[in-house]
Amino acid sequence: MTTPFHLSHGPADSPVLLCLHGIGSAAEAFDPQIPLVERLGRRIVAWDAPGYGRSPDPAKPYSLDDWADAAADLITATGGGPVDLLGVSWGGVTATRIALRHPQLLRSLILADSSVGSGTTPERAEAMRARATAVDEHGLATFAAERSPLLVGPNTPADVIAEVERLMVNAVRQPSYTWACASMADTDHRDALALIDLPALVIVGEHDQVTPPSLSKQLAAGIAGAELVMIDDAGHLANQEQPGAFNDAVAAFLSAE
């Protein structure tokens, strides 16, 4: 398997914080977390998921298990682990699946603005699949322009929204986006959360409309010992909107391991 494209910040021999982006994003979404390199002595590694951005297209349709296994392969390729794993939104659902399939590769789990998956009801599953249809019907540029403002809080600066839109336009392509939407629609981790035996932190923006705080509370309640932190004045992309508060939460959690 070809190693996915990834950005790496920090000394090669440092412990790794592996970052998995959301369903409409890319590795650069974690540039605001680069200060954690010096603050924590971690190497920040962020991927373009297979089929996204600069990573090659998979040779077959991918499921959530496939993306989880690809991330496990990346962990092996970048030092072998164990790593601290941070996933945002779809990246958080993928991170949960990694914790279930490859727990030996992880030191800890951080789930940001995420959920148990969209397969909890037929309506949520269909809404997720409809996103891929909207991209096909309206074109990626139009989809990104319309969706980006919905991903952030009400006070998010225009330049942050513009960066969210830019990453979406540059990173998303078919058929991987359709497969990613399907992977969310097919997933319901509610009954599996109790199997996770790792230090866990759940972070959510107070104004998240995509995965509201109630879904993060569900995650935190399902993972034994998980901490829950709400980021004020942030929407669905708390790590980009309020990097100071987000990084403080991550630093406090990882420093306490």
PDB file of N, CA and C in Angstrom, residues 155-247:
ATOM      1  N   ASN A 155     -19.094  33.905  15.123  1.00  0.00           N
ATOM      2  CA  ASN A 155     -18.119  34.999  15.189  1.00  0.00           C
ATOM      3  C   ASN A 155     -16.787  34.654  14.528  1.00  0.00           C
ATOM      4  N   THR A 156     -16.780  33.606  13.739  1.00  0.00           N
ATOM      5  CA  THR A 156     -15.528  33.180  13.105  1.00  0.00           C
ATOM      6  C   THR A 156     -15.120  34.162  12.015  1.00  0.00           C
ATOM      7  N   PRO A 157     -13.865  34.613  12.007  1.00  0.00           N
ATOM      8  CA  PRO A 157     -13.407  35.579  11.001  1.00  0.00           C
ATOM      9  C   PRO A 157     -13.517  35.040   9.578  1.00  0.00           C
ATOM     10  N   ALA A 158     -13.683  35.966   8.647  1.00  0.00           N
ATOM     11  CA  ALA A 158     -13.861  35.598   7.242  1.00  0.00           C
ATOM     12  C   ALA A 158     -12.658  34.854   6.687  1.00  0.00           C
ATOM     13  N   ASP A 159     -11.453  35.188   7.161  1.00  0.00           N
ATOM     14  CA  ASP A 159     -10.272  34.519   6.614  1.00  0.00           C
ATOM     15  C   ASP A 159     -10.220  33.041   7.015  1.00  0.00           C
ATOM     16  N   VAL A 160     -10.758  32.706   8.184  1.00  0.00           N
ATOM     17  CA  VAL A 160     -10.811  31.305   8.589  1.00  0.00           C
ATOM     18  C   VAL A 160     -11.818  30.546   7.726  1.00  0.00           C
ATOM     19  N   ILE A 161     -12.964  31.174   7.472  1.00  0.00           N
ATOM     20  CA  ILE A 161     -13.971  30.541   6.615  1.00  0.00           C
ATOM     21  C   ILE A 161     -13.407  30.335   5.210  1.00  0.00           C
ATOM     22  N   ALA A 162     -12.670  31.325   4.720  1.00  0.00           N
ATOM     23  CA  ALA A 162     -12.071  31.216   3.389  1.00  0.00           C
ATOM     24  C   ALA A 162     -11.073  30.060   3.328  1.00  0.00           C
ATOM     25  N   GLU A 163     -10.324  29.851   4.410  1.00  0.00           N
ATOM     26  CA  GLU A 163      -9.370  28.742   4.448  1.00  0.00           C
ATOM     27  C   GLU A 163     -10.098  27.405   4.478  1.00  0.00           C
ATOM     28  N   VAL A 164     -11.194  27.323   5.212  1.00  0.00           N
ATOM     29  CA  VAL A 164     -11.996  26.099   5.238  1.00  0.00           C
ATOM     30  C   VAL A 164     -12.491  25.780   3.827  1.00  0.00           C
ATOM     31  N   GLU A 165     -12.978  26.790   3.118  1.00  0.00           N
ATOM     32  CA  GLU A 165     -13.467  26.594   1.749  1.00  0.00           C
ATOM     33  C   GLU A 165     -12.328  26.192   0.818  1.00  0.00           C
ATOM     34  N   ARG A 166     -11.173  26.840   0.969  1.00  0.00           N
ATOM     35  CA  ARG A 166     -10.035  26.531   0.097  1.00  0.00           C
ATOM     36  C   ARG A 166      -9.596  25.082   0.265  1.00  0.00           C
ATOM     37  N   LEU A 167      -9.496  24.643   1.503  1.00  0.00           N
ATOM     38  CA  LEU A 167      -9.080  23.262   1.741  1.00  0.00           C
ATOM     39  C   LEU A 167     -10.073  22.279   1.147  1.00  0.00           C
ATOM     40  N   MET A 168     -11.369  22.577   1.270  1.00  0.00           N
ATOM     41  CA  MET A 168     -12.381  21.679   0.728  1.00  0.00           C
ATOM     42  C   MET A 168     -12.252  21.573  -0.785  1.00  0.00           C
ATOM     43  N   VAL A 169     -12.103  22.692  -1.448  1.00  0.00           N
ATOM     44  CA  VAL A 169     -12.004  22.690  -2.909  1.00  0.00           C
ATOM     45  C   VAL A 169     -10.756  21.952  -3.367  1.00  0.00           C
ATOM     46  N   ASN A 170      -9.652  22.134  -2.652  1.00  0.00           N
ATOM     47  CA  ASN A 170      -8.386  21.531  -3.072  1.00  0.00           C
ATOM     48  C   ASN A 170      -8.258  20.059  -2.697  1.00  0.00           C
ATOM     49  N   ALA A 171      -8.987  19.620  -1.668  1.00  0.00           N
ATOM     50  CA  ALA A 171      -8.773  18.267  -1.149  1.00  0.00           C
ATOM     51  C   ALA A 171      -9.808  17.253  -1.594  1.00  0.00           C
ATOM     52  N   VAL A 172     -11.062  17.683  -1.725  1.00  0.00           N
ATOM     53  CA  VAL A 172     -12.147  16.730  -1.987  1.00  0.00           C
ATOM     54  C   VAL A 172     -12.199  16.360  -3.460  1.00  0.00           C
ATOM     55  N   ARG A 173     -12.421  15.093  -3.728  1.00  0.00           N
ATOM     56  CA  ARG A 173     -12.683  14.638  -5.094  1.00  0.00           C
ATOM     57  C   ARG A 173     -13.473  13.331  -5.041  1.00  0.00           C
ATOM     58  N   GLN A 174     -14.095  13.052  -6.157  1.00  0.00           N
ATOM     59  CA  GLN A 174     -14.818  11.790  -6.289  1.00  0.00           C
ATOM     60  C   GLN A 174     -13.901  10.726  -6.906  1.00  0.00           C
ATOM     61  N   PRO A 175     -14.132   9.453  -6.602  1.00  0.00           N
ATOM     62  CA  PRO A 175     -15.266   8.914  -5.837  1.00  0.00           C
ATOM     63  C   PRO A 175     -15.039   8.824  -4.338  1.00  0.00           C
ATOM     64  N   SER A 176     -13.858   9.290  -3.849  1.00  0.00           N
ATOM     65  CA  SER A 176     -13.540   9.079  -2.442  1.00  0.00           C
ATOM     66  C   SER A 176     -14.514   9.792  -1.507  1.00  0.00           C
ATOM     67  N   TYR A 177     -15.011  10.971  -1.932  1.00  0.00           N
ATOM     68  CA  TYR A 177     -15.947  11.674  -1.062  1.00  0.00           C
ATOM     69  C   TYR A 177     -17.240  10.877  -0.903  1.00  0.00           C
ATOM     70  N   THR A 178     -17.700  10.265  -1.978  1.00  0.00           N
ATOM     71  CA  THR A 178     -18.885   9.410  -1.890  1.00  0.00           C
ATOM     72  C   THR A 178     -18.623   8.239  -0.950  1.00  0.00           C
ATOM     73  N   TRP A 179     -17.437   7.630  -1.059  1.00  0.00           N
ATOM     74  CA  TRP A 179     -17.108   6.514  -0.178  1.00  0.00           C
ATOM     75  C   TRP A 179     -17.024   6.979   1.280  1.00  0.00           C
ATOM     76  N   ALA A 180     -16.460   8.169   1.502  1.00  0.00           N
ATOM     77  CA  ALA A 180     -16.350   8.680   2.867  1.00  0.00           C
ATOM     78  C   ALA A 180     -17.728   8.941   3.467  1.00  0.00           C
ATOM     79  N   CYS A 181     -18.626   9.538   2.673  1.00  0.00           N
ATOM     80  CA  CYS A 181     -19.991   9.767   3.156  1.00  0.00           C
ATOM     81  C   CYS A 181     -20.671   8.440   3.477  1.00  0.00           C
ATOM     82  N   ALA A 182     -20.467   7.450   2.619  1.00  0.00           N
ATOM     83  CA  ALA A 182     -21.048   6.129   2.864  1.00  0.00           C
ATOM     84  C   ALA A 182     -20.466   5.496   4.120  1.00  0.00           C
ATOM     85  N   SER A 183     -19.171   5.718   4.362  1.00  0.00           N
ATOM     86  CA  SER A 183     -18.541   5.139   5.551  1.00  0.00           C
ATOM     87  C   SER A 183     -19.149   5.712   6.821  1.00  0.00           C
ATOM     88  N   MET A 184     -19.520   6.982   6.784  1.00  0.00           N
ATOM     89  CA  MET A 184     -20.196   7.590   7.929  1.00  0.00           C
ATOM     90  C   MET A 184     -21.621   7.054   8.057  1.00  0.00           C
ATOM     91  N   ALA A 185     -22.326   6.967   6.929  1.00  0.00           N
ATOM     92  CA  ALA A 185     -23.713   6.498   6.946  1.00  0.00           C
ATOM     93  C   ALA A 185     -23.820   5.056   7.426  1.00  0.00           C
ATOM     94  N   ASP A 186     -22.769   4.281   7.226  1.00  0.00           N
ATOM     95  CA  ASP A 186     -22.781   2.863   7.599  1.00  0.00           C
ATOM     96  C   ASP A 186     -22.315   2.611   9.030  1.00  0.00           C
ATOM     97  N   THR A 187     -21.947   3.675   9.755  1.00  0.00           N
ATOM     98  CA  THR A 187     -21.287   3.494  11.055  1.00  0.00           C
ATOM     99  C   THR A 187     -22.163   3.927  12.228  1.00  0.00           C
ATOM    100  N   ASP A 188     -22.175   3.093  13.245  1.00  0.00           N
ATOM    101  CA  ASP A 188     -22.802   3.394  14.529  1.00  0.00           C
ATOM    102  C   ASP A 188     -21.943   2.729  15.605  1.00  0.00           C
ATOM    103  N   HIS A 189     -21.123   3.541  16.278  1.00  0.00           N
ATOM    104  CA  HIS A 189     -20.187   3.012  17.267  1.00  0.00           C
ATOM    105  C   HIS A 189     -20.760   2.947  18.682  1.00  0.00           C
ATOM    106  N   ARG A 190     -22.037   3.209  18.850  1.00  0.00           N
ATOM    107  CA  ARG A 190     -22.574   3.318  20.209  1.00  0.00           C
ATOM    108  C   ARG A 190     -22.252   2.096  21.068  1.00  0.00           C
ATOM    109  N   ASP A 191     -22.459   0.917  20.542  1.00  0.00           N
ATOM    110  CA  ASP A 191     -22.264  -0.288  21.340  1.00  0.00           C
ATOM    111  C   ASP A 191     -20.799  -0.683  21.472  1.00  0.00           C
ATOM    112  N   ALA A 192     -19.932  -0.072  20.679  1.00  0.00           N
ATOM    113  CA  ALA A 192     -18.514  -0.439  20.702  1.00  0.00           C
ATOM    114  C   ALA A 192     -17.678   0.461  21.605  1.00  0.00           C
ATOM    115  N   LEU A 193     -18.208   1.613  21.999  1.00  0.00           N
ATOM    116  CA  LEU A 193     -17.402   2.570  22.761  1.00  0.00           C
ATOM    117  C   LEU A 193     -16.884   1.973  24.062  1.00  0.00           C
ATOM    118  N   ALA A 194     -17.668   1.116  24.684  1.00  0.00           N
ATOM    119  CA  ALA A 194     -17.258   0.531  25.959  1.00  0.00           C
ATOM    120  C   ALA A 194     -16.031  -0.368  25.822  1.00  0.00           C
ATOM    121  N   LEU A 195     -15.694  -0.754  24.597  1.00  0.00           N
ATOM    122  CA  LEU A 195     -14.522  -1.602  24.366  1.00  0.00           C
ATOM    123  C   LEU A 195     -13.225  -0.803  24.342  1.00  0.00           C
ATOM    124  N   ILE A 196     -13.315   0.507  24.267  1.00  0.00           N
ATOM    125  CA  ILE A 196     -12.114   1.340  24.178  1.00  0.00           C
ATOM    126  C   ILE A 196     -11.505   1.498  25.562  1.00  0.00           C
ATOM    127  N   ASP A 197     -10.240   1.123  25.665  1.00  0.00           N
ATOM    128  CA  ASP A 197      -9.517   1.183  26.938  1.00  0.00           C
ATOM    129  C   ASP A 197      -8.266   2.039  26.759  1.00  0.00           C
ATOM    130  N   LEU A 198      -8.492   3.330  26.545  1.00  0.00           N
ATOM    131  CA  LEU A 198      -7.416   4.287  26.337  1.00  0.00           C
ATOM    132  C   LEU A 198      -7.779   5.595  27.036  1.00  0.00           C
ATOM    133  N   PRO A 199      -6.789   6.360  27.468  1.00  0.00           N
ATOM    134  CA  PRO A 199      -7.110   7.725  27.905  1.00  0.00           C
ATOM    135  C   PRO A 199      -7.772   8.467  26.750  1.00  0.00           C
ATOM    136  N   ALA A 200      -8.886   9.121  27.010  1.00  0.00           N
ATOM    137  CA  ALA A 200      -9.645   9.745  25.925  1.00  0.00           C
ATOM    138  C   ALA A 200     -10.101  11.136  26.314  1.00  0.00           C
ATOM    139  N   LEU A 201     -10.037  12.027  25.333  1.00  0.00           N
ATOM    140  CA  LEU A 201     -10.518  13.397  25.471  1.00  0.00           C
ATOM    141  C   LEU A 201     -11.496  13.671  24.337  1.00  0.00           C
ATOM    142  N   VAL A 202     -12.648  14.216  24.680  1.00  0.00           N
ATOM    143  CA  VAL A 202     -13.643  14.616  23.688  1.00  0.00           C
ATOM    144  C   VAL A 202     -13.768  16.136  23.745  1.00  0.00           C
ATOM    145  N   ILE A 203     -13.612  16.782  22.592  1.00  0.00           N
ATOM    146  CA  ILE A 203     -13.662  18.244  22.496  1.00  0.00           C
ATOM    147  C   ILE A 203     -14.787  18.622  21.542  1.00  0.00           C
ATOM    148  N   VAL A 204     -15.520  19.692  21.860  1.00  0.00           N
ATOM    149  CA  VAL A 204     -16.587  20.151  20.967  1.00  0.00           C
ATOM    150  C   VAL A 204     -16.734  21.670  21.063  1.00  0.00           C
ATOM    151  N   GLY A 205     -17.009  22.287  19.916  1.00  0.00           N
ATOM    152  CA  GLY A 205     -17.307  23.705  19.895  1.00  0.00           C
ATOM    153  C   GLY A 205     -18.731  23.955  20.372  1.00  0.00           C
ATOM    154  N   GLU A 206     -18.918  24.994  21.152  1.00  0.00           N
ATOM    155  CA  GLU A 206     -20.243  25.217  21.737  1.00  0.00           C
ATOM    156  C   GLU A 206     -21.307  25.496  20.684  1.00  0.00           C
ATOM    157  N   HIS A 207     -20.902  25.989  19.509  1.00  0.00           N
ATOM    158  CA  HIS A 207     -21.863  26.316  18.455  1.00  0.00           C
ATOM    159  C   HIS A 207     -21.837  25.305  17.313  1.00  0.00           C
ATOM    160  N   ASP A 208     -21.314  24.112  17.561  1.00  0.00           N
ATOM    161  CA  ASP A 208     -21.236  23.091  16.504  1.00  0.00           C
ATOM    162  C   ASP A 208     -22.648  22.703  16.065  1.00  0.00           C
ATOM    163  N   GLN A 209     -22.975  22.990  14.794  1.00  0.00           N
ATOM    164  CA  GLN A 209     -24.274  22.627  14.239  1.00  0.00           C
ATOM    165  C   GLN A 209     -24.252  21.277  13.527  1.00  0.00           C
ATOM    166  N   VAL A 210     -23.066  20.817  13.155  1.00  0.00           N
ATOM    167  CA  VAL A 210     -22.939  19.584  12.384  1.00  0.00           C
ATOM    168  C   VAL A 210     -22.971  18.375  13.308  1.00  0.00           C
ATOM    169  N   THR A 211     -22.139  18.394  14.324  1.00  0.00           N
ATOM    170  CA  THR A 211     -22.178  17.373  15.378  1.00  0.00           C
ATOM    171  C   THR A 211     -22.351  18.116  16.703  1.00  0.00           C
ATOM    172  N   PRO A 212     -23.565  18.395  17.077  1.00  0.00           N
ATOM    173  CA  PRO A 212     -23.828  19.225  18.260  1.00  0.00           C
ATOM    174  C   PRO A 212     -23.221  18.657  19.535  1.00  0.00           C
ATOM    175  N   PRO A 213     -23.069  19.492  20.564  1.00  0.00           N
ATOM    176  CA  PRO A 213     -22.484  19.029  21.825  1.00  0.00           C
ATOM    177  C   PRO A 213     -23.140  17.777  22.399  1.00  0.00           C
ATOM    178  N   SER A 214     -24.426  17.565  22.115  1.00  0.00           N
ATOM    179  CA  SER A 214     -25.087  16.363  22.633  1.00  0.00           C
ATOM    180  C   SER A 214     -24.424  15.094  22.107  1.00  0.00           C
ATOM    181  N   LEU A 215     -23.906  15.130  20.879  1.00  0.00           N
ATOM    182  CA  LEU A 215     -23.246  13.957  20.307  1.00  0.00           C
ATOM    183  C   LEU A 215     -21.871  13.733  20.939  1.00  0.00           C
ATOM    184  N   SER A 216     -21.190  14.828  21.285  1.00  0.00           N
ATOM    185  CA  SER A 216     -19.911  14.682  21.984  1.00  0.00           C
ATOM    186  C   SER A 216     -20.128  14.162  23.398  1.00  0.00           C
ATOM    187  N   LYS A 217     -21.197  14.598  24.038  1.00  0.00           N
ATOM    188  CA  LYS A 217     -21.513  14.064  25.361  1.00  0.00           C
ATOM    189  C   LYS A 217     -21.784  12.567  25.282  1.00  0.00           C
ATOM    190  N   GLN A 218     -22.412  12.131  24.201  1.00  0.00           N
ATOM    191  CA  GLN A 218     -22.655  10.704  23.999  1.00  0.00           C
ATOM    192  C   GLN A 218     -21.339   9.947  23.877  1.00  0.00           C
ATOM    193  N   LEU A 219     -20.389  10.508  23.120  1.00  0.00           N
ATOM    194  CA  LEU A 219     -19.075   9.882  22.990  1.00  0.00           C
ATOM    195  C   LEU A 219     -18.384   9.778  24.345  1.00  0.00           C
ATOM    196  N   ALA A 220     -18.345  10.890  25.064  1.00  0.00           N
ATOM    197  CA  ALA A 220     -17.639  10.915  26.340  1.00  0.00           C
ATOM    198  C   ALA A 220     -18.272   9.959  27.350  1.00  0.00           C
ATOM    199  N   ALA A 221     -19.590   9.865  27.326  1.00  0.00           N
ATOM    200  CA  ALA A 221     -20.279   8.974  28.257  1.00  0.00           C
ATOM    201  C   ALA A 221     -20.024   7.511  27.931  1.00  0.00           C
ATOM    202  N   GLY A 222     -19.767   7.216  26.653  1.00  0.00           N
ATOM    203  CA  GLY A 222     -19.595   5.835  26.237  1.00  0.00           C
ATOM    204  C   GLY A 222     -18.203   5.280  26.439  1.00  0.00           C
ATOM    205  N   ILE A 223     -17.193   6.160  26.581  1.00  0.00           N
ATOM    206  CA  ILE A 223     -15.803   5.726  26.748  1.00  0.00           C
ATOM    207  C   ILE A 223     -15.420   5.900  28.211  1.00  0.00           C
ATOM    208  N   ALA A 224     -15.089   4.832  28.865  1.00  0.00           N
ATOM    209  CA  ALA A 224     -14.801   4.883  30.296  1.00  0.00           C
ATOM    210  C   ALA A 224     -13.688   5.878  30.604  1.00  0.00           C
ATOM    211  N   GLY A 225     -13.968   6.811  31.514  1.00  0.00           N
ATOM    212  CA  GLY A 225     -12.968   7.764  31.957  1.00  0.00           C
ATOM    213  C   GLY A 225     -12.718   8.924  31.024  1.00  0.00           C
ATOM    214  N   ALA A 226     -13.458   9.028  29.925  1.00  0.00           N
ATOM    215  CA  ALA A 226     -13.208  10.097  28.957  1.00  0.00           C
ATOM    216  C   ALA A 226     -13.521  11.465  29.551  1.00  0.00           C
ATOM    217  N   GLU A 227     -12.696  12.439  29.196  1.00  0.00           N
ATOM    218  CA  GLU A 227     -12.926  13.825  29.577  1.00  0.00           C
ATOM    219  C   GLU A 227     -13.692  14.531  28.455  1.00  0.00           C
ATOM    220  N   LEU A 228     -14.479  15.530  28.821  1.00  0.00           N
ATOM    221  CA  LEU A 228     -15.220  16.334  27.847  1.00  0.00           C
ATOM    222  C   LEU A 228     -14.886  17.793  28.061  1.00  0.00           C
ATOM    223  N   VAL A 229     -14.474  18.468  26.981  1.00  0.00           N
ATOM    224  CA  VAL A 229     -14.147  19.893  27.034  1.00  0.00           C
ATOM    225  C   VAL A 229     -14.937  20.613  25.944  1.00  0.00           C
ATOM    226  N   MET A 230     -15.621  21.698  26.314  1.00  0.00           N
ATOM    227  CA  MET A 230     -16.331  22.520  25.340  1.00  0.00           C
ATOM    228  C   MET A 230     -15.511  23.772  25.058  1.00  0.00           C
ATOM    229  N   ILE A 231     -15.369  24.107  23.775  1.00  0.00           N
ATOM    230  CA  ILE A 231     -14.612  25.283  23.363  1.00  0.00           C
ATOM    231  C   ILE A 231     -15.591  26.415  23.086  1.00  0.00           C
ATOM    232  N   ASP A 232     -15.474  27.493  23.855  1.00  0.00           N
ATOM    233  CA  ASP A 232     -16.366  28.633  23.688  1.00  0.00           C
ATOM    234  C   ASP A 232     -16.170  29.295  22.328  1.00  0.00           C
ATOM    235  N   ASP A 233     -17.260  29.801  21.789  1.00  0.00           N
ATOM    236  CA  ASP A 233     -17.237  30.619  20.569  1.00  0.00           C
ATOM    237  C   ASP A 233     -16.618  29.878  19.383  1.00  0.00           C
ATOM    238  N   ALA A 234     -16.880  28.578  19.306  1.00  0.00           N
ATOM    239  CA  ALA A 234     -16.402  27.782  18.173  1.00  0.00           C
ATOM    240  C   ALA A 234     -17.551  26.949  17.635  1.00  0.00           C
ATOM    241  N   GLY A 235     -17.461  26.623  16.345  1.00  0.00           N
ATOM    242  CA  GLY A 235     -18.428  25.755  15.711  1.00  0.00           C
ATOM    243  C   GLY A 235     -17.864  24.356  15.543  1.00  0.00           C
ATOM    244  N   HIS A 236     -18.015  23.811  14.323  1.00  0.00           N
ATOM    245  CA  HIS A 236     -17.640  22.424  14.064  1.00  0.00           C
ATOM    246  C   HIS A 236     -16.138  22.231  13.897  1.00  0.00           C
ATOM    247  N   LEU A 237     -15.405  23.320  13.689  1.00  0.00           N
ATOM    248  CA  LEU A 237     -13.966  23.212  13.436  1.00  0.00           C
ATOM    249  C   LEU A 237     -13.207  23.952  14.521  1.00  0.00           C
ATOM    250  N   ALA A 238     -13.409  23.513  15.757  1.00  0.00           N
ATOM    251  CA  ALA A 238     -12.852  24.219  16.909  1.00  0.00           C
ATOM    252  C   ALA A 238     -11.339  24.356  16.832  1.00  0.00           C
ATOM    253  N   ASN A 239     -10.659  23.369  16.269  1.00  0.00           N
ATOM    254  CA  ASN A 239      -9.198  23.430  16.215  1.00  0.00           C
ATOM    255  C   ASN A 239      -8.697  24.543  15.309  1.00  0.00           C
ATOM    256  N   GLN A 240      -9.501  24.935  14.314  1.00  0.00           N
ATOM    257  CA  GLN A 240      -9.126  26.023  13.420  1.00  0.00           C
ATOM    258  C   GLN A 240      -9.694  27.361  13.878  1.00  0.00           C
ATOM    259  N   GLU A 241     -10.864  27.324  14.475  1.00  0.00           N
ATOM    260  CA  GLU A 241     -11.532  28.567  14.880  1.00  0.00           C
ATOM    261  C   GLU A 241     -10.954  29.160  16.156  1.00  0.00           C
ATOM    262  N   GLN A 242     -10.675  28.304  17.117  1.00  0.00           N
ATOM    263  CA  GLN A 242     -10.170  28.749  18.421  1.00  0.00           C
ATOM    264  C   GLN A 242      -8.945  27.910  18.798  1.00  0.00           C
ATOM    265  N   PRO A 243      -7.865  28.058  18.029  1.00  0.00           N
ATOM    266  CA  PRO A 243      -6.702  27.190  18.262  1.00  0.00           C
ATOM    267  C   PRO A 243      -6.081  27.354  19.641  1.00  0.00           C
ATOM    268  N   GLY A 244      -6.144  28.552  20.211  1.00  0.00           N
ATOM    269  CA  GLY A 244      -5.557  28.750  21.536  1.00  0.00           C
ATOM    270  C   GLY A 244      -6.232  27.878  22.580  1.00  0.00           C
ATOM    271  N   ALA A 245      -7.554  27.982  22.664  1.00  0.00           N
ATOM    272  CA  ALA A 245      -8.303  27.196  23.648  1.00  0.00           C
ATOM    273  C   ALA A 245      -8.228  25.709  23.323  1.00  0.00           C
ATOM    274  N   PHE A 246      -8.280  25.385  22.036  1.00  0.00           N
ATOM    275  CA  PHE A 246      -8.195  23.974  21.622  1.00  0.00           C
ATOM    276  C   PHE A 246      -6.850  23.382  22.024  1.00  0.00           C
ATOM    277  N   ASN A 247      -5.777  24.094  21.712  1.00  0.00           N
ATOM    278  CA  ASN A 247      -4.443  23.590  22.039  1.00  0.00           C
ATOM    279  C   ASN A 247      -4.234  23.495  23.548  1.00  0.00           C
TER     280      ASN A 247
END
